[in-house]
Amino acid sequence: MAAPAYPAWVTRWVSGQWRNKKRPPALRPPRTLALADKVANRREQSTEATCITEMSVMMACWKQNDFNDAPCAEEIRTFYDCVAKAEKERKNQNEDTLSSRGNLPSSKVNKLLKRFPQITHYV
Amino acid sequence: RIMPVRWSRYNPSYLEPEVKKESHQKPLEELTEEEREQMELKAVRPIKAAPPSLSSSVFSDPMISKFTNMMMKSGNKVLARSLMSQTLEAIKRKQLEKYHKAPENEKETIECNPYVIFHQALKNCQPIIGLSNITRGGKTYQVPVPLTDNRKRFLAMKWLITECRENKHRRTLMPEKLSQELLQAFNNEGPVIKRKHVLHKMAEANRAYAHFRWW
């Protein structure tokens, strides 16, 4: 016959572990409860893909017109405009200001915090 | 020692040379503010040496030179240039033959200028959207991606040249085959246009993966 499956506390009790006062420690010594001068290294979330709506509109037009470029000239033009705008936006974007989602990369934040450290002592 | 590198070894303060004759023959009063500033800057800054492929003649065309360079094999520019001129001549001959055979009302619609035909054919061959390999979670996907102008031109020229080199009869020469391909591309037909459509179809099939792009 296979070994009967008892719940975990039954096995623990039977082994006599609790009788020797072997319990998991209640509290480990925590780290110092104070703000540090750096932020954890978080993976920068990548920006989303640009110009997807224009691209889908253009592809719908292609499907209707059997992939000819002449009837879809308007959609193609709007797509090119959108791509040019997104490219310019990327070039002009400055990393020192907030990104489009309002977050600074963790390396920049650490540099700023190092310039203005937490004062932990009296002089 | 001077090591060969792929980037330019000029100091960033060096300016590009101005080759067009018209810009030098303009009288001083006609220049706008920015052009005056540009002239003053040129008086002070050093200028790069003009490369031998850059010319100020009316017959030179940067696209044609780029195409000739791509056709060139092992540095044989003489052969590539002669092939290019023979191609343009062949295009002109074919168009003239069509022109003289056509009835009177259709004579205006036939384009005889080989340069115009070349430029229009290249424009018709340029893909609008490309595919790039992006790896997510161990698998590589083909993601539709917008292409830059340089990349489009390069792809169009590359497709034309590979098409002409591979899919021809053993005895046909390059100018003959190239002129045929260029005329077909001018009329939006032919194998190069087909290849472009195949690329567009694949991009359209993979449009669900467009969100994998991060630029």
Tab-separated table of C-alpha atoms in Angstrom:
chain	number	residue	atom	x	y	z
A	1	MET	CA	0.000	0.000	0.000
A	2	ALA	CA	1.253	3.536	-0.776
A	3	ALA	CA	2.321	5.777	2.115
A	4	PRO	CA	-0.792	7.505	3.510
A	5	ALA	CA	-0.601	11.302	2.994
A	6	TYR	CA	-0.949	13.108	6.303
A	7	PRO	CA	-1.045	16.925	6.527
A	8	ALA	CA	2.284	18.609	7.267
A	9	TRP	CA	1.521	19.466	10.919
A	10	VAL	CA	0.849	15.819	11.692
A	11	THR	CA	4.248	14.774	10.426
A	12	ARG	CA	5.894	17.621	12.361
A	13	TRP	CA	4.093	16.696	15.564
A	14	VAL	CA	4.887	13.054	15.272
A	15	SER	CA	8.592	13.764	14.689
A	16	GLY	CA	8.762	15.592	18.022
A	17	GLN	CA	10.212	18.746	16.510
A	18	TRP	CA	8.007	21.046	18.521
A	19	ARG	CA	8.740	19.377	21.791
A	20	ASN	CA	12.353	20.531	21.650
A	21	LYS	CA	11.240	24.108	21.338
A	22	LYS	CA	12.497	24.296	17.794
A	23	ARG	CA	10.458	27.124	16.394
A	24	PRO	CA	11.294	29.451	13.503
A	25	PRO	CA	12.902	32.670	14.809
A	26	ALA	CA	10.361	35.395	15.562
A	27	LEU	CA	12.281	38.452	14.322
A	28	ARG	CA	15.534	38.730	12.456
A	29	PRO	CA	17.583	41.880	13.003
A	30	PRO	CA	16.233	44.296	10.407
A	31	ARG	CA	18.406	46.770	8.458
A	32	THR	CA	18.757	50.237	9.920
A	33	LEU	CA	15.439	51.951	9.611
A	34	ALA	CA	16.687	55.081	7.771
A	35	LEU	CA	16.554	56.409	4.188
A	36	ALA	CA	19.586	55.451	2.081
A	37	ASP	CA	21.301	57.717	-0.426
A	38	LYS	CA	20.430	55.582	-3.414
A	39	VAL	CA	17.484	53.964	-5.184
A	40	ALA	CA	17.294	50.320	-6.240
A	41	ASN	CA	18.292	49.630	-9.856
A	42	ARG	CA	15.020	49.200	-11.655
A	43	ARG	CA	14.762	48.126	-15.284
A	44	GLU	CA	13.685	51.131	-17.329
A	45	GLN	CA	10.345	50.392	-18.886
A	46	SER	CA	10.653	50.758	-22.636
A	47	THR	CA	8.432	53.243	-24.479
A	48	GLU	CA	5.587	51.964	-26.606
A	49	ALA	CA	5.714	51.624	-30.340
A	50	THR	CA	4.757	54.829	-32.190
A	51	CYS	CA	2.544	55.299	-35.276
A	52	ILE	CA	0.634	52.050	-34.918
A	53	THR	CA	-2.748	53.555	-35.834
A	54	GLU	CA	-1.408	55.091	-39.041
A	55	MET	CA	0.244	51.815	-39.929
A	56	SER	CA	-2.952	49.816	-39.399
A	57	VAL	CA	-4.949	52.319	-41.457
A	58	MET	CA	-2.425	52.044	-44.262
A	59	MET	CA	-2.494	48.245	-44.126
A	60	ALA	CA	-6.301	48.198	-44.273
A	61	CYS	CA	-6.083	50.416	-47.367
A	62	TRP	CA	-3.553	48.017	-48.888
A	63	LYS	CA	-5.792	45.043	-48.266
A	64	GLN	CA	-8.651	46.735	-50.051
A	65	ASN	CA	-6.598	47.873	-53.043
A	66	ASP	CA	-4.487	44.741	-53.564
A	67	PHE	CA	-1.268	46.352	-52.253
A	68	ASN	CA	-1.162	49.059	-54.936
A	69	ASP	CA	0.504	52.245	-53.784
A	70	ALA	CA	-1.328	54.696	-56.025
A	71	PRO	CA	-4.802	54.577	-54.388
A	72	CYS	CA	-3.290	54.636	-50.884
A	73	ALA	CA	-1.085	57.694	-51.386
A	74	GLU	CA	-2.894	59.734	-48.701
A	75	GLU	CA	-2.527	57.084	-45.979
A	76	ILE	CA	1.108	56.544	-46.908
A	77	ARG	CA	1.735	60.275	-46.615
A	78	THR	CA	0.184	60.435	-43.147
A	79	PHE	CA	2.251	57.442	-42.084
A	80	TYR	CA	5.458	59.094	-43.265
A	81	ASP	CA	4.536	62.318	-41.440
A	82	CYS	CA	3.884	60.413	-38.230
A	83	VAL	CA	7.207	58.567	-38.534
A	84	ALA	CA	9.112	61.819	-39.142
A	85	LYS	CA	7.458	63.428	-36.129
A	86	ALA	CA	8.247	60.482	-33.868
A	87	GLU	CA	11.862	60.496	-35.036
A	88	LYS	CA	12.214	64.223	-34.282
A	89	GLU	CA	10.587	63.715	-30.896
A	90	ARG	CA	13.096	61.012	-30.059
A	91	LYS	CA	16.009	63.182	-31.089
A	92	ASN	CA	14.863	66.211	-29.111
A	93	GLN	CA	14.001	64.304	-25.976
A	94	ASN	CA	16.417	65.190	-23.223
A	95	GLU	CA	17.117	62.518	-20.609
A	96	ASP	CA	17.636	65.022	-17.765
A	97	THR	CA	14.002	66.089	-17.791
A	98	LEU	CA	11.205	63.659	-17.013
A	99	SER	CA	10.512	61.051	-19.663
A	100	SER	CA	7.107	60.784	-21.322
A	101	ARG	CA	5.795	58.624	-18.510
A	102	GLY	CA	7.053	60.912	-15.752
A	103	ASN	CA	9.889	58.716	-14.459
A	104	LEU	CA	13.595	59.416	-14.190
A	105	PRO	CA	16.033	56.550	-14.796
A	106	SER	CA	17.469	55.180	-11.554
A	107	SER	CA	21.061	56.148	-12.440
A	108	LYS	CA	20.066	59.838	-12.759
A	109	VAL	CA	18.140	59.687	-9.474
A	110	ASN	CA	21.182	58.210	-7.724
A	111	LYS	CA	23.406	60.985	-9.051
A	112	LEU	CA	21.033	63.631	-7.733
A	113	LEU	CA	20.717	61.976	-4.349
A	114	LYS	CA	24.486	61.750	-4.033
A	115	ARG	CA	24.734	65.501	-4.495
A	116	PHE	CA	22.318	66.084	-1.634
A	117	PRO	CA	22.960	63.324	0.919
A	118	GLN	CA	21.000	62.595	4.065
A	119	ILE	CA	22.525	64.319	7.101
A	120	THR	CA	22.839	61.724	9.867
A	121	HIS	CA	25.069	63.517	12.339
A	122	TYR	CA	25.213	66.754	14.206
A	123	VAL	CA	28.234	68.992	13.899
B	1	ARG	CA	50.631	54.941	-38.191
B	2	ILE	CA	47.305	55.519	-39.882
B	3	MET	CA	44.745	52.746	-39.367
B	4	PRO	CA	41.867	52.355	-41.847
B	5	VAL	CA	38.574	53.201	-40.140
B	6	ARG	CA	35.032	53.461	-41.365
B	7	TRP	CA	34.155	56.804	-39.865
B	8	SER	CA	35.434	60.190	-40.884
B	9	ARG	CA	38.766	61.377	-39.467
B	10	TYR	CA	38.070	65.058	-39.952
B	11	ASN	CA	37.856	67.421	-36.991
B	12	PRO	CA	34.155	68.215	-36.360
B	13	SER	CA	34.800	71.881	-37.123
B	14	TYR	CA	35.401	71.106	-40.817
B	15	LEU	CA	32.490	72.082	-43.093
B	16	GLU	CA	31.183	70.314	-46.189
B	17	PRO	CA	32.261	71.738	-49.577
B	18	GLU	CA	29.586	73.521	-51.636
B	19	VAL	CA	29.678	72.217	-55.203
B	20	LYS	CA	26.623	73.747	-56.900
B	21	LYS	CA	27.585	76.613	-59.207
B	22	GLU	CA	24.310	78.499	-58.721
B	23	SER	CA	24.901	79.072	-55.039
B	24	HIS	CA	28.265	80.738	-55.739
B	25	GLN	CA	26.931	82.968	-58.518
B	26	LYS	CA	24.163	84.550	-56.424
B	27	PRO	CA	24.723	88.289	-55.828
B	28	LEU	CA	25.139	89.401	-52.228
B	29	GLU	CA	21.795	91.165	-51.866
B	30	GLU	CA	19.695	88.107	-52.699
B	31	LEU	CA	20.997	86.057	-49.787
B	32	THR	CA	18.788	85.493	-46.775
B	33	GLU	CA	19.958	85.991	-43.176
B	34	GLU	CA	20.943	82.372	-42.647
B	35	GLU	CA	22.883	82.281	-45.889
B	36	ARG	CA	24.822	85.356	-44.896
B	37	GLU	CA	25.711	83.747	-41.583
B	38	GLN	CA	26.683	80.590	-43.414
B	39	MET	CA	29.022	82.566	-45.686
B	40	GLU	CA	30.661	84.252	-42.703
B	41	LEU	CA	31.130	80.891	-41.032
B	42	LYS	CA	32.755	79.515	-44.161
B	43	ALA	CA	35.249	82.374	-44.182
B	44	VAL	CA	36.523	81.291	-40.768
B	45	ARG	CA	36.221	77.521	-40.612
B	46	PRO	CA	38.296	75.010	-42.642
B	47	ILE	CA	36.508	73.011	-45.358
B	48	LYS	CA	36.813	69.291	-46.125
B	49	ALA	CA	38.362	68.146	-49.393
B	50	ALA	CA	35.718	67.351	-52.034
B	51	PRO	CA	35.604	63.590	-52.771
B	52	PRO	CA	36.283	62.600	-56.404
B	53	SER	CA	32.724	61.283	-56.849
B	54	LEU	CA	31.245	64.729	-56.133
B	55	SER	CA	30.958	66.835	-59.269
B	56	SER	CA	29.377	70.174	-60.182
B	57	SER	CA	28.422	69.260	-63.746
B	58	VAL	CA	24.779	69.274	-64.867
B	59	PHE	CA	25.069	65.677	-66.013
B	60	SER	CA	25.974	64.215	-62.637
B	61	ASP	CA	23.241	62.705	-60.482
B	62	PRO	CA	23.899	61.473	-56.925
B	63	MET	CA	21.403	58.586	-57.242
B	64	ILE	CA	22.986	57.379	-60.478
B	65	SER	CA	26.451	57.538	-58.881
B	66	LYS	CA	25.206	55.589	-55.875
B	67	PHE	CA	23.681	52.970	-58.157
B	68	THR	CA	26.895	52.722	-60.197
B	69	ASN	CA	28.893	52.242	-57.001
B	70	MET	CA	26.591	49.456	-55.937
B	71	MET	CA	26.957	47.751	-59.306
B	72	MET	CA	30.737	48.024	-59.170
B	73	LYS	CA	32.679	44.832	-58.499
B	74	SER	CA	36.202	44.812	-57.017
B	75	GLY	CA	36.710	48.501	-57.657
B	76	ASN	CA	36.146	48.399	-61.415
B	77	LYS	CA	34.431	51.779	-61.655
B	78	VAL	CA	35.200	52.105	-65.390
B	79	LEU	CA	33.202	48.975	-66.177
B	80	ALA	CA	30.339	49.925	-63.837
B	81	ARG	CA	30.074	53.407	-65.343
B	82	SER	CA	30.102	52.080	-68.882
B	83	LEU	CA	27.383	49.559	-67.986
B	84	MET	CA	25.293	52.357	-66.481
B	85	SER	CA	25.629	54.572	-69.552
B	86	GLN	CA	24.797	51.646	-71.826
B	87	THR	CA	21.718	50.962	-69.702
B	88	LEU	CA	20.529	54.550	-70.020
B	89	GLU	CA	21.163	54.438	-73.744
B	90	ALA	CA	19.206	51.181	-74.064
B	91	ILE	CA	16.274	52.720	-72.163
B	92	LYS	CA	16.325	55.737	-74.460
B	93	ARG	CA	16.418	53.566	-77.564
B	94	LYS	CA	13.487	51.434	-76.431
B	95	GLN	CA	11.408	54.455	-75.494
B	96	LEU	CA	12.187	56.187	-78.793
B	97	GLU	CA	11.154	53.077	-80.705
B	98	LYS	CA	7.871	53.037	-78.806
B	99	TYR	CA	7.462	56.768	-79.413
B	100	HIS	CA	7.854	56.537	-83.165
B	101	LYS	CA	5.533	53.591	-83.445
B	102	ALA	CA	2.780	55.089	-81.309
B	103	PRO	CA	-0.203	56.957	-82.813
B	104	GLU	CA	-0.305	60.743	-82.549
B	105	ASN	CA	-2.550	61.075	-79.484
B	106	GLU	CA	-0.402	58.752	-77.354
B	107	LYS	CA	2.908	60.369	-78.172
B	108	GLU	CA	2.842	62.744	-75.195
B	109	THR	CA	2.272	60.003	-72.629
B	110	ILE	CA	5.480	58.150	-73.504
B	111	GLU	CA	8.385	59.242	-71.287
B	112	CYS	CA	11.700	59.360	-73.143
B	113	ASN	CA	14.065	60.837	-70.568
B	114	PRO	CA	16.038	57.876	-69.091
B	115	TYR	CA	16.851	59.806	-65.902
B	116	VAL	CA	13.174	60.411	-65.197
B	117	ILE	CA	12.454	56.740	-65.853
B	118	PHE	CA	15.286	55.695	-63.527
B	119	HIS	CA	14.121	57.914	-60.678
B	120	GLN	CA	10.479	56.928	-61.019
B	121	ALA	CA	11.350	53.232	-61.203
B	122	LEU	CA	13.453	53.492	-58.048
B	123	LYS	CA	10.657	55.316	-56.273
B	124	ASN	CA	8.184	52.620	-57.279
B	125	CYS	CA	10.515	49.914	-55.978
B	126	GLN	CA	11.078	51.433	-52.538
B	127	PRO	CA	9.348	49.468	-49.754
B	128	ILE	CA	7.295	51.538	-47.337
B	129	ILE	CA	7.574	49.324	-44.290
B	130	GLY	CA	10.193	46.761	-43.381
B	131	LEU	CA	10.552	43.763	-41.103
B	132	SER	CA	13.066	43.496	-38.304
B	133	ASN	CA	13.936	40.578	-36.031
B	134	ILE	CA	13.018	41.189	-32.405
B	135	THR	CA	13.601	38.541	-29.747
B	136	ARG	CA	11.033	38.216	-26.947
B	137	GLY	CA	11.067	35.407	-24.467
B	138	GLY	CA	13.451	33.267	-26.479
B	139	LYS	CA	11.528	33.450	-29.740
B	140	THR	CA	12.437	35.766	-32.641
B	141	TYR	CA	9.540	37.538	-34.299
B	142	GLN	CA	9.442	39.484	-37.577
B	143	VAL	CA	8.076	42.864	-36.525
B	144	PRO	CA	6.862	45.488	-39.040
B	145	VAL	CA	8.984	48.586	-38.659
B	146	PRO	CA	9.147	51.947	-40.507
B	147	LEU	CA	12.314	52.373	-42.584
B	148	THR	CA	14.523	55.437	-43.065
B	149	ASP	CA	14.870	57.029	-46.515
B	150	ASN	CA	18.419	55.798	-46.940
B	151	ARG	CA	17.412	52.258	-46.122
B	152	LYS	CA	14.526	52.362	-48.617
B	153	ARG	CA	16.778	53.617	-51.408
B	154	PHE	CA	19.385	51.028	-50.588
B	155	LEU	CA	16.856	48.179	-50.586
B	156	ALA	CA	15.349	49.287	-53.910
B	157	MET	CA	18.772	49.449	-55.583
B	158	LYS	CA	19.900	46.183	-54.019
B	159	TRP	CA	16.814	44.340	-55.199
B	160	LEU	CA	17.207	45.653	-58.735
B	161	ILE	CA	20.846	44.630	-58.934
B	162	THR	CA	20.371	41.148	-57.449
B	163	GLU	CA	17.385	40.573	-59.719
B	164	CYS	CA	19.431	41.508	-62.781
B	165	ARG	CA	22.398	39.419	-61.768
B	166	GLU	CA	20.572	36.226	-60.944
B	167	ASN	CA	17.434	35.852	-63.003
B	168	LYS	CA	18.718	36.269	-66.506
B	169	HIS	CA	19.529	34.134	-69.461
B	170	ARG	CA	23.211	33.254	-69.757
B	171	ARG	CA	23.700	35.297	-72.926
B	172	THR	CA	21.883	38.536	-72.000
B	173	LEU	CA	24.161	41.363	-70.939
B	174	MET	CA	23.615	43.523	-67.866
B	175	PRO	CA	22.534	46.773	-69.616
B	176	GLU	CA	19.873	44.923	-71.608
B	177	LYS	CA	18.445	43.183	-68.544
B	178	LEU	CA	18.676	46.304	-66.352
B	179	SER	CA	16.862	48.455	-68.903
B	180	GLN	CA	14.125	45.833	-69.116
B	181	GLU	CA	13.766	45.743	-65.314
B	182	LEU	CA	13.757	49.528	-65.013
B	183	LEU	CA	11.037	49.881	-67.646
B	184	GLN	CA	8.957	47.237	-65.918
B	185	ALA	CA	9.405	48.944	-62.547
B	186	PHE	CA	8.441	52.250	-64.153
B	187	ASN	CA	5.118	50.656	-65.118
B	188	ASN	CA	4.643	49.084	-61.651
B	189	GLU	CA	5.056	45.530	-62.855
B	190	GLY	CA	7.916	43.023	-62.881
B	191	PRO	CA	9.754	40.877	-60.309
B	192	VAL	CA	11.185	43.701	-58.180
B	193	ILE	CA	7.755	45.230	-57.602
B	194	LYS	CA	6.535	41.724	-56.803
B	195	ARG	CA	9.255	41.353	-54.183
B	196	LYS	CA	8.211	44.654	-52.645
B	197	HIS	CA	4.592	43.475	-52.513
B	198	VAL	CA	5.682	40.218	-50.875
B	199	LEU	CA	7.456	42.224	-48.167
B	200	HIS	CA	4.375	44.373	-47.635
B	201	LYS	CA	2.187	41.273	-47.405
B	202	MET	CA	4.450	39.737	-44.756
B	203	ALA	CA	4.418	42.987	-42.792
B	204	GLU	CA	0.632	43.036	-43.018
B	205	ALA	CA	0.409	39.435	-41.835
B	206	ASN	CA	2.642	40.210	-38.850
B	207	ARG	CA	0.924	43.430	-37.879
B	208	ALA	CA	-0.105	41.899	-34.540
B	209	TYR	CA	3.529	41.985	-33.423
B	210	ALA	CA	3.861	45.699	-34.105
B	211	HIS	CA	3.670	46.408	-30.362
B	212	PHE	CA	6.989	44.646	-29.796
B	213	ARG	CA	8.751	47.686	-31.143
B	214	TRP	CA	10.084	50.107	-28.562
B	215	TRP	CA	10.955	53.004	-30.792
